[in-house]
Coordinates of C-alpha atoms in Angstrom, one line a residue:
M4 CA 0.0 0.0 0.1
T5 CA 1.5 3.4 -1.0
K6 CA 1.2 6.2 1.5
N7 CA -0.1 9.4 -0.1
K8 CA 2.3 12.4 0.1
E9 CA 0.6 15.4 1.6
N10 CA 0.5 18.4 -0.8
V11 CA 2.0 21.5 0.6
P12 CA -0.2 24.6 -0.1
A13 CA 1.5 27.0 -2.5
K14 CA 0.4 30.0 -0.6
A15 CA 2.0 28.8 2.8
V16 CA 5.3 28.2 1.0
E17 CA 5.1 31.8 -0.8
S18 CA 4.4 33.5 2.4
L19 CA 7.1 31.8 4.4
F20 CA 9.6 32.5 1.6
N21 CA 8.5 36.3 1.4
K22 CA 9.3 36.5 5.2
V23 CA 12.7 34.7 5.1
S24 CA 13.6 36.6 1.9
N25 CA 12.8 39.9 3.6
L26 CA 15.0 39.0 6.6
I27 CA 17.9 38.2 4.2
E28 CA 17.6 41.4 2.2
Q29 CA 17.5 43.4 5.4
A30 CA 20.6 41.6 6.6
R31 CA 22.4 42.4 3.3
V32 CA 21.6 46.1 3.8
R33 CA 22.9 46.1 7.2
V34 CA 26.0 44.3 6.4
A35 CA 26.7 46.6 3.4
A36 CA 26.1 49.7 5.6
A37 CA 28.4 48.3 8.3
M38 CA 31.2 47.7 5.7
N39 CA 30.7 51.2 4.4
V40 CA 31.1 52.7 7.8
A41 CA 34.0 50.4 8.6
E42 CA 35.9 51.5 5.6
V43 CA 35.4 55.3 6.2
Y44 CA 36.6 54.9 9.9
T45 CA 39.5 52.8 8.9
K46 CA 40.7 55.5 6.2
Y47 CA 40.2 58.1 8.8
Q48 CA 42.5 56.3 11.2
I49 CA 45.0 55.6 8.4
G50 CA 45.0 59.3 7.6
R51 CA 45.6 60.1 11.3
L52 CA 48.7 57.7 11.4
I53 CA 50.2 59.3 8.2
V54 CA 49.7 62.7 9.5
E55 CA 51.2 61.8 13.0
D56 CA 54.2 60.2 11.3
E57 CA 54.8 63.3 9.2
Q58 CA 54.8 65.7 12.1
K59 CA 57.5 63.9 13.9
G60 CA 60.3 66.2 12.5
K61 CA 62.2 67.5 9.5
Y62 CA 63.4 64.0 8.6
R63 CA 59.7 62.8 8.1
A64 CA 58.8 65.9 6.1
E65 CA 61.7 65.6 3.9
Y66 CA 61.2 62.0 2.9
G67 CA 57.4 62.1 3.2
K68 CA 56.7 61.3 -0.4
Q69 CA 59.2 58.2 -0.4
I70 CA 57.6 57.0 2.8
L71 CA 54.1 57.0 1.2
S72 CA 55.4 55.3 -1.9
K73 CA 57.1 52.5 0.0
L74 CA 54.0 52.1 2.2
S75 CA 51.9 51.7 -0.9
E76 CA 54.1 49.1 -2.2
R77 CA 54.0 46.9 1.0
L78 CA 50.3 47.5 1.3
L79 CA 49.6 46.4 -2.5
S80 CA 51.8 43.4 -2.0
T81 CA 50.0 42.3 1.1
Y82 CA 46.2 43.4 0.3
E83 CA 46.4 43.6 -3.5
S84 CA 44.5 46.5 -5.2
G85 CA 43.3 49.7 -3.8
W86 CA 46.1 51.0 -1.5
T87 CA 47.8 53.3 -4.1
V88 CA 49.8 56.5 -3.1
D89 CA 46.7 58.5 -4.2
T90 CA 44.4 56.6 -1.9
L91 CA 46.9 57.2 1.1
K92 CA 47.0 60.8 0.2
R93 CA 43.1 61.0 0.3
C94 CA 43.2 59.3 3.7
R95 CA 45.4 61.9 4.9
F96 CA 43.4 64.8 3.5
F97 CA 40.2 63.2 4.9
Y98 CA 41.7 63.2 8.3
R99 CA 42.9 66.8 8.1
I100 CA 39.4 67.9 7.1
Y101 CA 37.4 65.9 9.7
C102 CA 39.8 65.9 12.6
P103 CA 37.8 67.5 15.5
Q104 CA 40.9 69.2 16.9
Q105 CA 42.8 71.6 14.6
I106 CA 44.6 74.8 14.7
G107 CA 45.5 76.2 11.3
A108 CA 47.3 73.6 9.3
T109 CA 48.4 71.6 12.4
V110 CA 46.6 68.7 13.6
L111 CA 46.6 68.2 17.3
P112 CA 47.1 64.8 19.0
Q113 CA 44.1 62.4 18.3
S114 CA 41.0 63.0 20.4
E115 CA 39.3 59.9 21.9
V116 CA 36.0 61.1 20.4
L117 CA 35.8 60.1 16.7
P118 CA 33.7 62.0 14.2
D119 CA 30.2 60.5 13.5
F120 CA 30.5 59.2 10.0
T121 CA 27.1 58.2 8.4
L122 CA 28.0 57.9 4.7
S123 CA 30.1 55.8 2.5
W124 CA 33.8 56.5 1.4
S125 CA 32.5 57.4 -2.1
H126 CA 30.3 60.0 -0.6
Y127 CA 33.2 61.5 1.4
L128 CA 35.3 61.8 -1.7
V129 CA 32.7 64.1 -3.2
L130 CA 32.4 66.0 0.2
M131 CA 36.1 66.4 0.6
R132 CA 36.3 68.6 -2.6
I133 CA 33.9 71.2 -0.9
K134 CA 36.2 73.8 0.6
N135 CA 33.5 75.7 2.6
A136 CA 33.1 73.9 6.0
D137 CA 29.5 75.0 6.4
E138 CA 28.6 74.0 2.8
R139 CA 30.2 70.6 3.2
R140 CA 28.5 70.0 6.5
F141 CA 25.2 70.9 4.9
Y142 CA 25.6 68.3 2.1
E143 CA 26.7 65.7 4.6
I144 CA 23.4 66.2 6.7
E145 CA 21.2 66.2 3.6
A146 CA 22.8 63.2 1.9
T147 CA 22.4 61.3 5.3
S148 CA 18.8 62.3 6.0
G149 CA 17.6 61.9 2.3
N150 CA 19.6 58.7 1.8
W151 CA 21.2 60.1 -1.3
S152 CA 23.2 58.1 -3.6
V153 CA 26.6 59.4 -4.7
R154 CA 25.1 60.3 -8.0
E155 CA 22.5 62.4 -6.3
L156 CA 25.0 64.1 -4.1
Q157 CA 27.0 65.0 -6.9
R158 CA 24.0 66.3 -8.8
Q159 CA 22.8 68.4 -5.9
Y160 CA 26.3 69.9 -5.3
G161 CA 26.7 70.5 -9.1
S162 CA 23.4 72.5 -9.1
S163 CA 24.4 74.7 -6.2
L164 CA 21.6 73.4 -3.8
Y165 CA 23.4 75.2 -0.8
E166 CA 23.7 78.5 -2.5
R167 CA 20.2 78.4 -4.1
L168 CA 18.5 77.7 -0.7
A169 CA 20.7 80.2 1.2
L170 CA 19.8 83.1 -1.4
S171 CA 16.1 82.0 -1.0
W172 CA 16.1 82.3 2.7
D173 CA 16.3 85.3 5.0
K174 CA 19.8 86.2 5.9
E175 CA 19.4 85.0 9.6
Q176 CA 18.5 81.6 8.5
V177 CA 21.5 80.9 6.3
A178 CA 23.7 79.7 9.2
R179 CA 21.2 77.1 10.2
L180 CA 21.8 75.3 6.9
S181 CA 25.2 74.0 8.1
R182 CA 23.9 73.0 11.5
V183 CA 20.6 71.2 10.8
G184 CA 20.3 71.0 7.0
N185 CA 17.2 72.0 5.2
V186 CA 14.4 71.5 7.8
V187 CA 10.9 71.7 6.4
E188 CA 8.8 73.4 8.9
K189 CA 6.8 76.0 7.0
P190 CA 5.9 76.7 3.2
E191 CA 8.8 79.0 2.6
D192 CA 11.2 76.2 3.4
I193 CA 10.5 74.3 0.3
I194 CA 11.1 77.1 -2.2
K195 CA 14.4 77.4 -4.1
N196 CA 15.4 80.2 -6.4
P197 CA 16.0 79.2 -9.1
V198 CA 14.6 75.7 -9.4
T199 CA 17.1 73.7 -11.7
L200 CA 15.5 71.6 -14.4
E201 CA 18.7 70.7 -16.5
F202 CA 17.7 67.0 -16.1
V203 CA 14.7 67.4 -18.4
G204 CA 16.9 67.9 -21.5
L205 CA 15.5 70.9 -23.0
K206 CA 17.9 73.4 -24.5
P207 CA 17.8 77.0 -23.0
D208 CA 17.7 78.7 -26.4
A209 CA 15.0 76.5 -27.8
S210 CA 11.3 77.3 -28.3
Y211 CA 8.9 75.1 -26.2
S212 CA 5.5 75.0 -24.8
E213 CA 4.4 74.7 -21.3
S214 CA 2.9 71.2 -22.2
K215 CA 6.3 70.2 -23.6
L216 CA 8.0 71.4 -20.4
E217 CA 5.4 69.5 -18.3
S218 CA 6.0 66.2 -20.4
A219 CA 9.7 66.6 -19.9
I220 CA 9.2 66.9 -16.1
I221 CA 6.9 63.9 -15.9
G222 CA 9.3 61.9 -17.9
K223 CA 12.0 62.7 -15.2
L224 CA 9.6 62.7 -12.2
Q225 CA 11.8 61.4 -9.7
D226 CA 14.5 63.9 -10.5
F227 CA 12.0 66.6 -10.3
L228 CA 10.7 65.7 -6.9
L229 CA 14.2 65.5 -5.5
E230 CA 15.0 68.9 -6.9
L231 CA 11.9 70.4 -5.2
G232 CA 13.0 69.1 -1.9
K233 CA 12.0 66.8 0.9
G234 CA 8.7 65.1 1.5
F235 CA 7.1 65.5 -2.0
L236 CA 4.8 63.0 -3.4
F237 CA 3.3 63.0 -6.9
E238 CA -0.5 62.7 -7.1
A239 CA -1.8 64.0 -10.6
R240 CA -1.0 65.7 -13.9
Q241 CA -3.5 68.1 -15.4
K242 CA -5.9 67.6 -12.5
R243 CA -9.3 68.7 -13.5
F244 CA -11.9 70.4 -11.3
S245 CA -15.2 72.2 -12.3
F246 CA -17.7 74.7 -11.0
D247 CA -20.2 77.0 -12.7
E248 CA -20.0 74.7 -15.9
D249 CA -16.3 75.6 -16.5
N250 CA -13.4 73.3 -16.2
Y251 CA -10.0 74.1 -14.8
Y252 CA -6.7 72.3 -14.9
V253 CA -3.7 72.3 -12.5
D254 CA -0.4 71.3 -14.2
L255 CA 0.9 69.2 -11.3
V256 CA -0.7 68.2 -8.0
L257 CA 1.7 67.2 -5.4
Y258 CA 1.4 66.5 -1.7
N259 CA 4.2 67.2 1.0
R260 CA 4.1 64.6 3.8
L261 CA 6.3 66.8 6.0
L262 CA 4.0 69.8 5.9
Q263 CA 0.8 67.7 5.4
C264 CA -0.5 69.8 2.7
Y265 CA -1.3 69.8 -1.0
V266 CA 1.1 71.7 -3.4
L267 CA -0.1 72.9 -6.7
V268 CA 2.4 73.6 -9.4
D269 CA 1.7 75.7 -12.6
L270 CA 4.3 76.0 -15.3
K271 CA 4.9 79.2 -17.2
V272 CA 7.3 79.5 -20.0
D273 CA 7.1 83.3 -20.1
K274 CA 7.3 86.0 -17.5
L275 CA 5.0 86.0 -14.7
T276 CA 1.7 88.0 -15.0
H277 CA -0.8 89.1 -12.4
Q278 CA -3.4 86.9 -14.1
D279 CA -1.1 83.8 -13.4
L280 CA -1.1 84.7 -9.8
G281 CA -4.9 85.3 -9.6
Q282 CA -5.4 81.9 -11.3
M283 CA -3.3 80.1 -8.9
Q284 CA -5.0 81.9 -6.0
M285 CA -8.2 80.5 -7.2
Y286 CA -6.7 77.0 -7.5
V287 CA -5.5 77.2 -3.9
N288 CA -8.9 78.4 -2.7
Y289 CA -10.7 75.6 -4.4
Y290 CA -8.4 72.9 -3.0
D291 CA -8.7 74.5 0.7
R292 CA -12.3 74.7 0.6
Y293 CA -13.4 71.5 -1.2
V294 CA -10.4 68.9 -1.1
K295 CA -8.4 69.6 2.0
Q296 CA -9.1 67.6 5.0
D297 CA -9.6 69.0 8.4
F298 CA -6.4 67.7 9.7
E299 CA -4.3 69.0 6.7
K300 CA -2.4 72.3 6.5
P301 CA -3.4 74.9 3.9
T302 CA -2.6 74.3 0.3
I303 CA 0.5 75.7 -1.2
G304 CA 0.6 77.1 -4.7
I305 CA 3.9 77.5 -6.7
L306 CA 4.4 79.1 -10.0
L307 CA 7.4 77.8 -11.9
C308 CA 8.2 80.6 -14.4
K309 CA 11.0 81.7 -16.8
E310 CA 11.0 85.2 -15.3
K311 CA 9.5 86.4 -12.0
K312 CA 9.2 89.8 -10.3
D313 CA 9.0 89.9 -6.5
T314 CA 7.2 93.3 -6.6
L315 CA 4.4 92.0 -8.9
V316 CA 3.8 89.1 -6.5
K317 CA 3.7 91.5 -3.4
L318 CA 1.3 93.8 -5.1
T319 CA -1.0 91.1 -6.6
L320 CA -1.5 88.8 -3.7
P321 CA -2.3 89.6 0.0
E322 CA 0.4 89.3 2.5
D323 CA -0.8 85.9 3.9
A324 CA -1.3 84.2 0.6
N325 CA 0.3 80.8 0.5
I326 CA 1.4 81.2 -3.1
Y327 CA 5.1 81.5 -4.2
A328 CA 6.8 82.2 -7.5
S329 CA 10.1 80.7 -8.3
A330 CA 12.2 81.0 -11.4
Y331 CA 13.5 77.9 -13.2
E332 CA 16.7 77.3 -15.2
L333 CA 17.3 74.7 -17.8
Y334 CA 21.0 74.7 -17.2
L335 CA 23.2 74.5 -14.1
P336 CA 23.9 77.8 -12.6
D337 CA 27.4 79.4 -12.3
K338 CA 28.5 77.9 -8.9
K339 CA 31.3 80.5 -8.5
L340 CA 28.8 83.4 -9.1
L341 CA 26.2 81.9 -6.5
Q342 CA 29.2 81.2 -4.0
A343 CA 30.2 84.9 -4.3
K344 CA 26.6 86.1 -3.8
V345 CA 26.2 84.0 -0.6
K346 CA 29.4 85.2 0.8
E347 CA 28.6 88.9 0.1
W348 CA 25.2 88.3 1.6
V349 CA 26.6 86.7 4.8
N350 CA 29.2 89.4 5.3
E351 CA 26.7 92.1 4.8
F352 CA 24.6 90.5 7.5
E353 CA 27.5 90.0 9.9
N354 CA 28.6 93.5 9.6
A355 CA 25.2 94.9 10.2
R356 CA 24.9 93.1 13.5

């Protein structure tokens, strides 16, 4: 007599597999993160040893290059690839930048307290190129909190995010960027001037319509949401609402989970007009009265336009209007010009105190 084998339900296997698979994937992420942090701390400590060795006197300073070359040869023969002279120089530079105790170019004896590294070595290779300490700290905070990839960090730095935020804020708030990053607490905190849309691929000197710009943005939606800032979620394109037998369309409807409010975006390929502002005010009023839930904050309206005039905005809208105009650029801004402007602005503020 043959014993019948019990059939295992496929759903039971699938359920167990998903749970086990999830644990394995989480473990892989934790291991990768731990390896990244271990690499950073190791290279920081290597940099410390090199700096301390070089500061032992004239002999070390005179033969410093040869020592690094010989050290590299020994390391490569023992640990194979990776430990080139350039890598050792980067370790040294990394330590000099992030050492918590420095006086000028002299690094003091090692502190027991190590810096709190949160990113990968590849991230810090990008950050080390940023000379301004406040700006470097800002990008480190943002990359950590936003879980930026190295590519995204490079893009945000290349598009001068720090300078654009600094020039969009009140002067008193600029110093906060290097301490806590871009904290979103109120509608003004999500506005940048300009918004950089170089990723959409439209040429600055080409003729294009608002629908073409909108389509280009939708095609690069993830990049667009990252450019706008923290907490943005996409809801709809060309969202229609009707009253008095007329139809109206909002170009882009977003939601900001940090502010807990709708964000309506209208795109204008020409300069801003008072009619544009009035139309956006009507959109915002509609959402506040008929769409917004009681627990949500007032709707925000953003007009992305080729040219904007602050005086026109102030004269057209009431002071408490939740509507903002921001210029956009189809190319990356000149970083040196923005840096000079921020420095000028900060100096002006400090001298006035």
